Amino acid sequence: MAKDILKDLNPTQQDAVKHIDGPMLILAGAGSGKTKTITTRLAYLISLGIDPSSILTLTFTNKAAKEMKHRAYSLIDDITIPPLLCTFHKFGLIFLKFHIQKLGRKNNFMIVDTDDKKRILRSLEKELEIPMVASMISKFKNSFTSVEDAMILNDTNSKEVANVYEAYENYLHKNNLVDFDDLLFLPYKLLMQDDKLCEETSKKYNYIMVDEYQDTNELQFKLLQKLCHSHQNISVVGDDDQSIYEWRGATIKNILNFDKEFKDVKIVKLEHNYRSTHEILKYANTLIEHNQDRLGKKLIGTKEQGEKPKVYESFNETLETQKIIRDINALLDNGEELNDMAILYRVNAISRQLEDGLTKASINYKLIGGKRFYERAEIKDLIAYFRTIAEPNDNFSFKRIINQPKRGIGKTTVDKIEGLSKTKNISMFETISQVSSDEMTALIGKKNYRTLKLFEASIYEIQDILKNSKMLFIDHFDDMFEFKQSFKKLFDGEDRIANIDEFYGLLRDYLIKDEKNDIASFLNIISLSSDKEDLDGGAISLMSIHSSKGLEYKHIFVVGLEEGFFPLLNADIQEERRLGYVAFTRAKSSLTVSFVQNRFYKGKRSNLTKSRFLVESGLLKGGFKMKKISSFAKGDAVKHNLFGLGTIEMVKPAGSLYKLKINFGGNKREIMSSFVTKL
């Protein structure tokens, strides 16, 4: 049976599958068959007579767990006791059902979802931004920071949130609730506090496998350490070059330092790529070699040579979209399907022009992992603001913005104003303007009335500014209502502000084109653009590069390759480069990358510089060419004439050469690269 299981694997995959005892790191490049390898290893262990209940396989999504189960079980003839194959959080849930009573809690606890969490926090905290508080509490738990530890942190934000954190934890405990983060936080707490339980749990799961190890965070690593307390039989699969979730708490150091945290680690590199053409892989490899914090591997193509990726330079985003649409139509004329195509971008705001262009060209599209531009909450808020400015008696828009950004006007107050406006047969805005102060104060209170009169005055003031200067309108609007400012503390605030800037830029362009253009006509055009009908047939996929992880398409277009958009300014350049590598390696047959000379940037049309990644990858020649990292990489075997064989642990640039930290059989030395030979 074991031979049959291995028959469809290449020699390197077989090497990984047949490893039984001891820690192993499977460095699996994009498209190298990692899922096939890990599921076959699970089946292989069972085929050897290893108790399935002693094998624990952890992954990140229910979809991945379901697929892995299907693949593994299809390789096993008869299995009476299935192995535990689930997400980290599902494992935590199962574990807590058996052991949470050791923390003084009942095992009939309920899990609160994200919306429930925010509702609880709103009942406990009235001043702070709830999304920011929820995000910080999540970060506290995922870094195993207790309430007591959070209380002594120095920064002001943490101290403010720590008090809410304490109240929130008390609420959960009192009501026998756990949140999503507790499914990892509490199991680790139990295993850390109870040595006997830790020993028993570790012995129960003698073989542990982890998928997408590059995406693990600090707490997940600590949990795995506890699960390996009595053994070292842990095999992890991942790709350091695809570690792109640092913003979500993932830490690349888990995979980079795996061979330091566990003893005698076997490292297997899956480098044969079964997805992309040789030409696509050539440029992906060249790009990622500029990263220094990596273990080092090179994708080897198994498909046809293919064509060199196309690079488009356009004057602006409108012409860029036209070129993409031209190529899409050419592919369709050649019998290709829309479902086999995708457009990727680093910044979600870029989707606006693509959506408008595809709609006008009657090409069906779907957004993966996000909302259409005009359906995003911050854009709907802006449209409602501008509608109110253009027509204050629009009750629907008025109700949307009256407490956005927050100004202390709750639903009860809004309902009272709406009720009075219906009684008097006037709009809600007219109610605030025309009803006497005594009647309004009696209805909604002095504080709320004063707030609403300030809002009314602001609307009148911004209307006057708009009449006198359309160009000054946007800047004054944002300063007056602090619209962008209200999103800065949100965990996704940067993305939302980019969407707002894109909208501001679009309005500026429209007003500049013709002096007769005004806000009302702009809003009408927006309404027509957002009224998209689904067409028959398939749909091209639009998504951020983050959302594309794990997916593949026959034809890939990557747009927005300009400095400031991709890579982002002030971002970790190595993670940005890994995003570029991920984007390139989604493509199976053709890859097209695009940059423009100008597009909307921070709300204004700006001249831009092409992305350094175009040069680093070798797709273009010119500026931003950075010195390529040495062919020496961490984990490489080398030979020195005097010290013999060794393994590289670190690579550092040193003038025209590289300084290598090499482990020669336990003796670690720093040697210049010209004195060793790579094996």
Tab-separated table of C-alpha atoms in Angstrom, residues 639-645 664 674-677:
chain	number	residue	atom	x	y	z
A	639	LYS	CA	33.063	23.656	1.742
A	640	HIS	CA	36.146	25.462	3.112
A	641	ASN	CA	39.677	24.258	2.314
A	642	LEU	CA	40.688	24.205	5.998
A	643	PHE	CA	37.484	23.920	8.036
A	644	GLY	CA	35.763	21.387	5.772
A	645	LEU	CA	31.987	21.064	5.291
A	664	PHE	CA	31.294	23.753	10.754
A	674	SER	CA	35.133	34.101	-1.706
A	675	PHE	CA	36.787	31.521	0.576
A	676	VAL	CA	34.073	28.846	0.340
A	677	THR	CA	32.499	26.755	-2.393
